[in-house]
Coordinates of C-alpha atoms in Angstrom, one line a residue:
A1 CA -21.6 -23.5 14.7
T2 CA -23.0 -25.1 18.0
E3 CA -26.1 -24.3 17.0
H4 CA -26.2 -24.6 13.6
P5 CA -23.4 -27.3 12.7
R6 CA -24.5 -28.1 9.3
T7 CA -24.7 -24.4 8.0
N8 CA -22.2 -22.8 10.3
G9 CA -19.9 -25.3 11.0
G10 CA -16.3 -25.1 9.9
W11 CA -16.0 -20.7 10.0
T12 CA -13.6 -18.9 11.2
I13 CA -13.4 -14.7 12.3
R14 CA -10.9 -12.4 10.4
L15 CA -10.4 -9.4 12.1
V16 CA -10.4 -6.4 10.0
P17 CA -9.0 -2.6 10.5
V18 CA -11.4 -0.3 10.0
S19 CA -8.8 1.8 7.4
D20 CA -9.0 -1.6 5.6
L21 CA -12.4 -1.4 5.1
I22 CA -12.6 2.2 4.1
G23 CA -10.9 1.9 0.6
G24 CA -7.6 0.0 1.6
D25 CA -3.9 1.2 1.5
G26 CA -5.2 2.9 -1.9
F27 CA -7.4 4.9 -0.3
W28 CA -5.3 6.8 2.4
V29 CA -3.2 6.9 -0.4
V30 CA -4.9 9.3 -2.3
I31 CA -5.7 11.2 1.0
A32 CA -2.5 12.1 1.4
L33 CA -2.0 13.5 -1.6
F34 CA -4.9 15.5 -1.6
L35 CA -3.9 16.9 1.7
L36 CA -0.5 17.2 0.2
S37 CA -1.0 18.3 -3.2
I38 CA -3.4 21.3 -0.6
G39 CA -0.9 22.1 1.0
L40 CA 1.9 22.7 -1.3
L41 CA -0.6 25.2 -3.1
M42 CA -1.2 27.0 -0.2
A43 CA 2.7 27.5 0.3
I44 CA 3.0 28.6 -3.3
A45 CA 0.3 31.2 -2.8
T46 CA 1.9 32.4 0.2
A47 CA 5.5 32.4 -1.7
N48 CA 3.9 34.3 -4.4
V49 CA 2.0 36.8 -1.9
S50 CA 5.0 37.0 -0.1
N51 CA 7.1 38.2 -3.0
L52 CA 4.4 40.8 -4.0
V53 CA 4.4 42.8 -0.9
M54 CA 8.2 42.4 -0.6
V55 CA 8.4 44.5 -4.0
R56 CA 5.2 46.8 -2.9
T57 CA 7.4 47.5 0.7
L58 CA 10.7 48.1 -1.5
A59 CA 9.0 50.3 -3.5
R60 CA 8.0 52.3 -0.3
S61 CA 10.8 52.5 1.2
R62 CA 11.4 56.0 1.3
E63 CA 8.2 56.6 2.6
L64 CA 8.6 53.8 5.5
A65 CA 12.1 55.3 6.6
V66 CA 10.4 59.0 6.6
R67 CA 8.2 57.5 9.3
S68 CA 10.7 56.0 11.0
A69 CA 12.6 58.6 11.0
L70 CA 9.4 60.9 12.4
G71 CA 9.1 58.4 15.2
A72 CA 7.2 56.1 14.2
R73 CA 8.2 52.6 16.3
K74 CA 8.7 48.8 14.3
G75 CA 5.4 47.5 16.3
R76 CA 3.6 50.5 14.5
I77 CA 4.4 49.9 11.0
I78 CA 4.2 46.2 11.9
R79 CA 0.4 46.0 12.6
Q80 CA 0.0 48.5 9.0
F81 CA 1.4 45.2 7.4
V82 CA -0.6 43.2 9.0
T83 CA -3.4 44.8 9.0
E84 CA -2.9 45.8 4.9
G85 CA -2.7 41.4 5.1
A86 CA -5.6 40.8 6.9
V87 CA -7.3 43.2 4.0
L88 CA -6.1 41.3 1.4
S89 CA -6.5 37.8 3.2
I90 CA -10.6 38.1 4.2
A91 CA -11.3 39.3 0.7
A92 CA -9.7 36.0 -0.7
A93 CA -11.7 34.5 1.9
L94 CA -14.7 35.5 1.5
L95 CA -14.6 35.4 -2.7
S96 CA -13.0 31.8 -1.8
L97 CA -16.7 30.4 -0.6
P98 CA -18.3 30.8 -3.7
V99 CA -15.5 29.3 -5.9
A100 CA -15.6 26.2 -3.3
W101 CA -19.5 25.5 -3.8
A102 CA -19.3 26.0 -7.6
G103 CA -16.2 23.5 -7.4
L104 CA -18.1 21.2 -5.4
R105 CA -20.8 21.1 -8.0
G106 CA -19.1 20.5 -10.5
I107 CA -17.1 17.5 -9.0
Q108 CA -20.3 15.8 -8.1
A109 CA -22.0 16.9 -11.5
I110 CA -19.0 14.6 -12.8
S111 CA -19.1 11.4 -10.0
S112 CA -22.2 10.1 -9.2
D113 CA -20.0 8.3 -6.3
A114 CA -21.9 8.4 -2.8
V115 CA -18.7 9.8 -1.4
F116 CA -18.7 13.3 -3.3
Q117 CA -22.4 13.5 -3.5
Q118 CA -22.3 13.7 0.9
L119 CA -20.1 16.3 0.4
I120 CA -21.4 19.6 2.1
I121 CA -19.3 22.6 3.4
D122 CA -20.3 23.1 6.5
T123 CA -18.8 24.9 9.8
H124 CA -15.5 22.7 9.7
E125 CA -14.5 24.2 6.1
L126 CA -15.6 27.6 7.1
G127 CA -13.4 27.3 10.3
F128 CA -10.7 26.2 8.0
I129 CA -11.4 29.2 5.8
A130 CA -11.4 31.5 9.0
V131 CA -8.1 30.4 10.4
V132 CA -6.2 30.4 7.0
A133 CA -6.9 34.0 6.4
L134 CA -6.0 35.1 10.1
I135 CA -2.2 32.8 9.5
C136 CA -1.9 34.0 6.1
P137 CA -1.8 38.2 6.9
I138 CA 1.3 37.0 9.5
L139 CA 2.9 34.6 6.8
F140 CA 2.9 37.7 4.2
S141 CA 4.2 40.4 6.6
I142 CA 7.7 37.7 7.7
S143 CA 9.5 39.2 4.5
P144 CA 8.6 43.0 5.0
V145 CA 9.6 42.6 8.7
R146 CA 12.8 41.0 8.0
A147 CA 13.5 43.8 5.4
L148 CA 12.6 46.7 8.0
S149 CA 14.5 44.6 10.7
R150 CA 17.2 47.1 10.6
P151 CA 17.0 49.4 8.0
D152 CA 19.3 52.1 7.1
M153 CA 17.8 55.6 7.3
R154 CA 20.4 57.5 5.9
Q155 CA 21.1 55.1 2.9
V156 CA 17.4 54.6 2.3
L157 CA 16.6 58.7 2.0
A158 CA 19.7 59.7 -0.1
A159 CA 18.6 57.1 -2.6
S160 CA 16.3 58.0 -5.4
G161 CA 12.9 56.2 -5.4
G162 CA 14.8 53.5 -2.5
R163 CA 15.8 50.8 -4.7
G164 CA 16.1 47.4 -3.4
T165 CA 19.0 45.9 -1.8
T166 CA 21.0 43.0 -3.1
A167 CA 20.2 40.9 0.1
S168 CA 16.0 41.7 -1.3
M169 CA 16.5 40.6 -4.5
K170 CA 18.3 37.0 -3.0
G171 CA 15.1 37.0 -0.7
R172 CA 12.6 37.6 -3.5
G173 CA 15.0 34.8 -5.4
A174 CA 14.8 32.3 -2.8
L175 CA 11.0 32.6 -2.9
V176 CA 11.1 31.9 -6.6
V177 CA 12.6 28.9 -6.3
V178 CA 10.6 26.9 -3.6
Q179 CA 7.6 27.9 -6.0
V180 CA 9.4 26.6 -8.9
A181 CA 10.3 23.3 -7.0
L182 CA 6.7 23.3 -5.3
A183 CA 5.7 23.3 -9.0
V184 CA 7.5 20.3 -10.0
I185 CA 6.1 17.9 -7.1
L186 CA 2.6 19.0 -7.7
L187 CA 2.9 18.9 -11.5
I188 CA 5.1 15.0 -11.3
V189 CA 2.3 14.0 -8.6
A190 CA -0.3 14.9 -11.0
S191 CA 1.0 13.6 -14.1
L192 CA 2.5 10.4 -12.8
A193 CA -1.4 9.9 -11.1
L194 CA -3.1 10.8 -14.7
R195 CA -1.2 9.0 -17.4
S196 CA -1.8 5.5 -14.6
I197 CA -5.5 6.1 -14.5
R198 CA -5.5 6.7 -18.5
G199 CA -3.2 3.4 -18.6
L200 CA -5.5 1.7 -16.3
Y201 CA -8.9 2.3 -18.2
A202 CA -7.4 1.7 -21.7
A203 CA -6.2 -1.7 -20.6
P204 CA -7.9 -4.5 -22.3
T205 CA -11.4 -5.8 -19.9
G206 CA -11.2 -9.5 -21.9
M207 CA -14.9 -8.2 -23.2
A208 CA -15.7 -6.5 -26.4
T209 CA -18.0 -3.8 -24.7
S210 CA -18.2 -1.5 -27.1
N211 CA -21.4 -2.9 -28.9
L212 CA -23.6 -3.6 -25.7
L213 CA -26.6 -2.1 -23.9
V214 CA -27.0 -3.1 -21.0
F215 CA -29.5 -2.9 -17.7
G216 CA -31.0 -4.6 -14.7
L217 CA -34.4 -5.8 -13.6
E218 CA -35.5 -7.3 -10.0
F219 CA -38.6 -9.0 -9.8
N220 CA -39.2 -9.1 -6.4
E221 CA -41.7 -11.1 -4.6
A222 CA -44.2 -8.3 -3.9
A223 CA -44.2 -8.3 -7.9
Y224 CA -43.9 -11.8 -8.7
P225 CA -44.5 -13.7 -5.6
D226 CA -44.6 -16.8 -7.2
L227 CA -40.8 -17.8 -8.5
G228 CA -41.8 -19.6 -11.3
Q229 CA -43.6 -16.9 -12.8
A230 CA -41.0 -14.4 -12.2
V231 CA -38.5 -16.5 -14.0
A232 CA -40.8 -16.9 -16.8
A233 CA -41.3 -13.4 -17.0
A234 CA -37.9 -12.4 -16.9
I235 CA -37.1 -15.5 -20.1
A236 CA -39.6 -13.9 -21.9
A237 CA -38.1 -10.2 -21.7
R238 CA -35.1 -11.7 -23.0
D239 CA -36.8 -14.0 -26.0
E240 CA -38.5 -10.9 -27.0
L241 CA -35.3 -8.5 -27.0
R242 CA -33.7 -11.2 -29.4
K243 CA -36.5 -10.3 -32.1
L244 CA -36.1 -6.8 -32.3
P245 CA -34.4 -5.6 -35.4
G246 CA -30.7 -5.3 -35.0
V247 CA -29.9 -7.4 -31.9
E248 CA -27.4 -9.8 -32.6
V249 CA -27.3 -11.4 -29.4
A250 CA -29.2 -11.1 -26.2
A251 CA -28.3 -12.8 -22.9
M252 CA -29.3 -12.9 -18.9
I253 CA -26.5 -12.6 -16.1
S254 CA -27.0 -12.5 -12.5
S255 CA -24.1 -9.4 -12.0
L256 CA -22.3 -7.8 -14.6
P257 CA -18.7 -8.5 -14.7
I258 CA -16.1 -5.8 -13.4
L259 CA -19.3 -3.2 -12.8
G260 CA -21.5 -5.6 -10.5
D261 CA -19.3 -8.8 -8.9
Q262 CA -19.6 -10.6 -6.2
M263 CA -16.7 -11.5 -3.9
P264 CA -14.8 -14.8 -4.6
R265 CA -16.5 -18.0 -2.9
A266 CA -14.6 -20.9 -1.8
L267 CA -14.0 -23.8 -4.1
T268 CA -13.3 -27.1 -4.1
I269 CA -10.9 -28.6 -6.9
D270 CA -12.2 -32.5 -7.7
N271 CA -14.1 -33.4 -4.3
S272 CA -10.4 -33.2 -2.5
A273 CA -9.9 -32.8 0.6
P274 CA -9.0 -29.2 1.7
D275 CA -5.3 -28.9 2.4
P276 CA -5.1 -27.1 6.0
K277 CA -1.5 -25.7 4.9
A278 CA -2.5 -24.5 1.7
A279 CA -4.9 -21.5 0.6
Q280 CA -8.4 -22.4 0.4
P281 CA -9.4 -22.0 -3.6
T282 CA -11.6 -19.4 -4.5
A283 CA -13.0 -17.9 -7.7
V284 CA -15.9 -15.1 -8.7
I285 CA -19.0 -16.7 -9.4
T286 CA -21.4 -15.4 -12.2
G287 CA -24.5 -16.9 -13.6
V288 CA -25.6 -16.7 -17.2
D289 CA -27.1 -18.3 -20.0
A290 CA -26.1 -20.2 -23.0
A291 CA -25.2 -16.9 -25.0
A292 CA -23.6 -14.7 -22.6
G293 CA -20.4 -15.8 -23.5
S294 CA -21.3 -14.6 -27.5
A295 CA -22.8 -11.8 -26.0
L296 CA -19.6 -10.4 -24.0
G297 CA -17.4 -11.6 -26.7
L298 CA -15.9 -14.1 -24.5
R299 CA -12.2 -15.9 -26.0
L300 CA -12.7 -19.8 -26.1
L301 CA -9.6 -21.1 -25.1
A302 CA -10.7 -24.9 -24.7
G303 CA -13.9 -27.1 -24.5
E304 CA -17.2 -25.2 -25.4
W305 CA -20.1 -23.0 -24.1
W306 CA -23.2 -25.2 -22.6
T307 CA -26.1 -25.1 -24.9
D308 CA -30.1 -24.0 -23.5
G309 CA -31.4 -26.3 -20.6
A310 CA -27.4 -27.8 -19.6
R311 CA -26.8 -28.2 -15.7
D312 CA -24.2 -29.1 -13.6
V313 CA -21.1 -27.6 -16.3
A314 CA -19.0 -24.8 -16.0
V315 CA -16.8 -22.8 -18.3
I316 CA -13.6 -21.5 -15.6
S317 CA -11.3 -18.7 -16.5
E318 CA -8.0 -18.9 -17.7
T319 CA -6.3 -17.8 -14.6
A320 CA -8.5 -20.5 -13.1
A321 CA -7.5 -23.2 -14.9
R322 CA -4.2 -22.4 -14.7
R323 CA -3.9 -21.6 -10.7
Y324 CA -6.0 -24.9 -9.9
F325 CA -5.5 -27.1 -12.7
G326 CA -1.9 -26.8 -14.2
G327 CA -3.2 -24.9 -17.5
I328 CA -6.1 -25.1 -20.1
E329 CA -6.1 -28.6 -21.5
Q330 CA -5.6 -30.1 -18.4
A331 CA -8.6 -28.6 -16.5
V332 CA -11.7 -29.5 -19.4
G333 CA -13.4 -32.8 -17.6
R334 CA -12.6 -31.9 -14.2
F335 CA -14.6 -31.1 -11.8
V336 CA -15.3 -28.0 -9.2
S337 CA -17.6 -27.9 -5.9
L338 CA -19.0 -24.9 -4.1
S339 CA -21.5 -24.4 -1.3
N340 CA -24.8 -23.5 -2.4
G341 CA -26.6 -22.9 0.9
D342 CA -26.4 -26.4 3.0
Q343 CA -26.0 -28.1 -0.7
L344 CA -22.5 -28.8 -2.1
A345 CA -23.2 -28.3 -5.7
R346 CA -20.6 -29.9 -8.5
A347 CA -20.3 -28.6 -12.1
R348 CA -17.8 -30.8 -14.5
V349 CA -15.5 -28.0 -16.5
I350 CA -16.5 -27.9 -20.2
G351 CA -14.8 -25.4 -21.6
V352 CA -12.1 -22.4 -20.4
S353 CA -12.5 -18.6 -21.2
S354 CA -10.6 -15.9 -22.0
D355 CA -10.0 -13.8 -18.3
V356 CA -12.1 -10.7 -17.6
A357 CA -10.7 -7.7 -15.4
N358 CA -11.4 -7.5 -12.1
T359 CA -13.3 -4.6 -10.5
D360 CA -10.8 -3.3 -8.8
R361 CA -9.0 -3.0 -12.4
T362 CA -5.9 -2.3 -11.0
Q363 CA -5.0 -5.9 -9.7
A364 CA -4.9 -9.0 -11.7
P365 CA -7.8 -10.6 -13.1
S366 CA -9.4 -13.0 -10.5
A367 CA -10.1 -16.8 -11.4
R368 CA -14.0 -16.9 -12.5
V369 CA -16.2 -19.6 -13.1
W370 CA -19.2 -19.1 -15.6
L371 CA -22.1 -21.3 -14.3
P372 CA -25.8 -21.8 -15.9
L373 CA -28.4 -19.3 -14.2
D374 CA -29.4 -19.9 -10.7
P375 CA -33.1 -21.1 -11.4
G376 CA -34.2 -19.6 -7.8
A377 CA -32.3 -16.3 -8.9
R378 CA -35.3 -12.6 -9.1
R379 CA -32.4 -10.4 -10.0
F380 CA -30.9 -10.4 -13.3
A381 CA -28.6 -8.0 -15.5
Y382 CA -29.3 -8.1 -19.1
V383 CA -26.5 -7.3 -22.3
V384 CA -28.2 -6.8 -25.4
K385 CA -25.5 -6.9 -28.6
A386 CA -26.2 -5.0 -32.0
Q387 CA -23.8 -2.7 -33.6
N388 CA -25.3 0.7 -32.8
P389 CA -27.4 0.1 -29.0
A390 CA -28.0 3.1 -28.1
P391 CA -31.1 4.1 -30.2
L392 CA -32.3 0.5 -28.9
A393 CA -33.1 1.9 -26.0
S394 CA -37.0 3.0 -26.2
S395 CA -37.5 -0.5 -27.6
V396 CA -36.5 -2.0 -25.0
R397 CA -38.7 -0.1 -22.6
T398 CA -41.4 -1.2 -24.8
V399 CA -40.6 -4.6 -24.5
V400 CA -40.1 -5.0 -20.5
A401 CA -43.4 -3.1 -20.1
A402 CA -45.1 -5.6 -22.2
N403 CA -43.6 -8.8 -20.2
A404 CA -42.8 -7.6 -17.1
A405 CA -44.7 -4.0 -16.2
A406 CA -44.4 -4.2 -12.4
V407 CA -40.9 -4.1 -12.9
P408 CA -38.4 -0.8 -13.4
I409 CA -35.7 -1.0 -15.1
E410 CA -32.0 0.3 -14.0
Y411 CA -29.4 1.6 -15.6
L412 CA -29.9 1.5 -18.8
M413 CA -26.8 2.5 -20.6
T414 CA -24.3 1.2 -22.7
F415 CA -21.7 -1.2 -21.4
D416 CA -18.9 1.4 -21.9
E417 CA -20.9 4.4 -20.4
A418 CA -21.9 1.8 -18.0
L419 CA -17.9 1.7 -17.3
A420 CA -17.3 5.2 -17.7
R421 CA -19.5 6.2 -14.7
A422 CA -17.9 3.9 -12.6
A423 CA -14.8 5.4 -13.2
S424 CA -16.1 9.1 -13.1
S425 CA -14.8 9.1 -9.4
D426 CA -11.2 7.9 -10.3
Y427 CA -11.1 10.9 -13.1
A428 CA -12.5 13.2 -10.6
V429 CA -9.8 13.1 -8.5
I430 CA -7.2 13.3 -11.0
G431 CA -9.1 16.4 -12.1
M432 CA -8.7 18.0 -8.3
L433 CA -5.1 17.1 -8.6
S434 CA -4.7 18.1 -12.3
G435 CA -5.8 21.4 -11.3
F436 CA -4.0 22.1 -8.4
A437 CA -1.0 21.5 -10.5
V438 CA -2.4 23.8 -13.4
L439 CA -2.9 26.4 -10.5
A440 CA 0.5 25.9 -9.1
L441 CA 1.9 26.6 -12.3
V442 CA 0.8 29.8 -12.9
L443 CA 1.0 31.0 -9.4
A444 CA 4.8 29.4 -10.3
S445 CA 5.4 31.4 -13.6
T446 CA 3.6 34.6 -12.0
G447 CA 6.0 35.0 -9.7
L448 CA 9.0 34.3 -12.0
F449 CA 7.7 37.0 -14.2
G450 CA 7.3 39.4 -11.2
V451 CA 10.8 39.3 -9.7
V452 CA 12.2 39.0 -13.3
S453 CA 10.5 42.6 -14.4
Y454 CA 10.9 43.8 -11.3
A455 CA 15.1 43.1 -11.2
V456 CA 15.2 44.4 -14.6
A457 CA 13.4 47.8 -13.6
Q458 CA 15.9 48.4 -10.8
R459 CA 18.6 47.7 -13.0
T460 CA 17.4 50.1 -15.7
P461 CA 20.3 52.7 -14.8
E462 CA 22.9 49.4 -15.0
F463 CA 21.3 48.0 -18.4
G464 CA 22.2 51.5 -19.7
T465 CA 25.2 52.0 -18.8
R466 CA 26.1 48.6 -20.1
M467 CA 24.6 49.7 -23.7
A468 CA 26.3 53.0 -23.8
L469 CA 29.6 51.0 -23.4
G470 CA 28.8 48.8 -26.5
A471 CA 27.0 45.7 -25.3
R472 CA 24.3 44.6 -27.5
S473 CA 20.6 43.8 -26.7
A474 CA 21.4 40.4 -27.1
D475 CA 24.1 40.7 -24.5
V476 CA 20.8 42.0 -21.9
V477 CA 18.7 39.6 -22.7
R478 CA 21.9 36.8 -22.1
L479 CA 22.0 38.3 -18.9
V480 CA 18.4 38.3 -18.0
A481 CA 17.7 34.6 -19.1
K482 CA 20.8 33.6 -17.2
E483 CA 19.4 34.9 -13.7
S484 CA 15.9 33.1 -14.4
L485 CA 17.5 30.2 -15.8
L486 CA 19.3 29.8 -12.3
L487 CA 16.5 30.1 -10.2
L488 CA 14.7 27.4 -12.2
A489 CA 17.5 24.9 -12.6
I490 CA 17.9 25.3 -9.1
G491 CA 14.3 24.8 -8.7
L492 CA 14.0 22.0 -10.7
S493 CA 16.8 20.1 -8.9
I494 CA 14.7 20.5 -5.3
G495 CA 11.5 19.7 -6.6
L496 CA 12.6 16.9 -8.6
A497 CA 14.2 15.3 -5.8
G498 CA 10.9 16.2 -4.2
G499 CA 8.6 14.6 -6.2
I500 CA 10.6 11.4 -6.7
G501 CA 10.4 10.9 -3.2
V502 CA 7.1 11.6 -3.2
A503 CA 6.3 9.2 -6.2
F504 CA 7.7 6.0 -4.6
T505 CA 5.2 6.8 -1.5
M506 CA 2.6 6.5 -4.0
E507 CA 4.1 3.5 -5.8
S508 CA 1.3 1.1 -4.6
V509 CA -1.7 3.4 -6.9
L510 CA 0.3 3.5 -10.2
Y511 CA -1.0 1.2 -12.6
G512 CA 1.9 0.0 -14.9
L513 CA 4.0 2.7 -14.0
S514 CA 7.4 3.4 -11.9
P515 CA 7.7 6.5 -10.1
T516 CA 11.1 7.7 -11.9
D517 CA 9.0 7.1 -15.5
P518 CA 11.1 9.2 -17.7
L519 CA 8.6 10.2 -20.0
T520 CA 6.8 12.1 -17.1
I521 CA 10.0 13.8 -15.8
G522 CA 11.0 14.7 -19.0
S523 CA 7.1 16.3 -19.8
V524 CA 7.8 18.2 -16.3
V525 CA 10.7 19.6 -16.9
A526 CA 10.3 20.4 -20.6
L527 CA 6.8 22.4 -19.9
L528 CA 8.8 23.9 -16.3
S529 CA 11.4 25.0 -18.9
I530 CA 9.2 26.6 -21.3
V531 CA 6.8 28.6 -18.7
T532 CA 10.4 30.0 -17.7
I533 CA 11.7 31.0 -21.1
T534 CA 8.3 32.4 -21.2
A535 CA 8.0 34.6 -18.0
T536 CA 11.2 36.1 -19.0
A537 CA 10.9 37.0 -22.5
L538 CA 8.9 39.5 -22.0
P539 CA 11.4 41.2 -19.3
A540 CA 14.1 40.2 -21.3
W541 CA 12.6 42.2 -24.3
K542 CA 11.9 44.8 -22.4
A543 CA 15.6 45.1 -20.8
S544 CA 17.3 45.0 -24.5
R545 CA 14.9 47.8 -25.7
I546 CA 16.2 50.6 -22.7
D547 CA 17.4 54.2 -24.5
P548 CA 21.1 54.5 -22.8
V549 CA 20.5 58.5 -23.1
V550 CA 17.1 57.9 -20.9
A551 CA 18.5 55.2 -18.4
L552 CA 21.4 57.6 -17.7
R553 CA 19.4 60.7 -17.8
S554 CA 16.8 58.9 -14.7
E555 CA 19.7 58.5 -12.4

């Protein structure tokens, strides 16, 4: 500022934390949700495998009792369980690598975002998998080891088949409750995120994008050393595009709204001196030609658009008119000024247009100023409006080749395709969260089915006795379903409390939804209830079909 007071005077420094530059608070909320989802999913899987290992251990309780009676120490039996768990865990780790590689390639195919394209599976991931593969066998073995902590050898050896105890059933039920609760948390998080993203991108953009073909051209100094020739070639390409059959409007823009907006720039209103106590007025500045408003489908709320060749005029957005001029009608005829290098460009407001969505769709529309194209610009976006824009791509290439052969075409696609590509990263994130939630639901329902099936098998003599004494099939089904619904109710209660708590932490990234959105919570409860009933139906039906004579004879 001391050496160049005319251009650098009056500037200040603003220190920004690195965490704010890397996506801001919303980015770190998403990262936290990913870590939470992965942790919950691993916890569900561990609980499920623990349940299966516990059932297998109880089925082998007679064998283990014989081993103990013959002198096997508890440490030797524990080592056996850990070894068996290690074999399962290492096999799963090896199988996970090709699945992870395929999943990563799928994510990169969905989204072209650099964040996903730069991801690789390297020593960090391999080391993490190795650690998990070593820790999981210990976690799998906790439940069986507890079951072996105080064995009653006489009771086990005397029992036919080594039936499980009530305590073991309670332990497996507790694991099912944990699985259901964790699955509910994941389902709530994924459902809220999915509905938020869908609502966000379904919201109006302020433009009619469905019939637009867009592309970019950069007339750099290497191809066009003379600025006048570059501008003439750019305009000639636009004029030829207007002559193509089916083209309604063709326009040039400095940058595409939503997709390529620049940072807001400082404004001066009516040449007024800035108030040191007030925030500096700012707006997104977009250079356009006279046809851009019609091409983009902007609604004119007051005033008019300029004609070709006009200078020192501007059309501002509704937000800018209300924020800086006190209303739409009051804005027409006023002046806005902005710095252009060491010059101060001044323009008269001749119209007010409808608002256009921001690049960050979660934020309210920014104040925007539409100005005539900068005569010194070399980079332009083109907008071609037609009833069926996609087939015009080949004609566009022909026109550009004829008028600017040295200029490569950038991102030739419909505007809707460009918006979908910009949203692909968000949908990739939501797809992964949804996949975690579905997998958690499958694991929880599998665990519930396994526990109910095992309980029915263990209680076969009891059900046979009940039916021999006059109990109906419906009574047996009701008895089995009652226990399953009790596990569901406890798991749902814990999961809903945890899910709503997590939802409040992600409130900053929710769009148009409350963390306690009743539709989301109701859908999760209904889905878990249906899954529970389905997982219980087959074991309950089998219990109701037990032959009392066969059941009693097995005793």
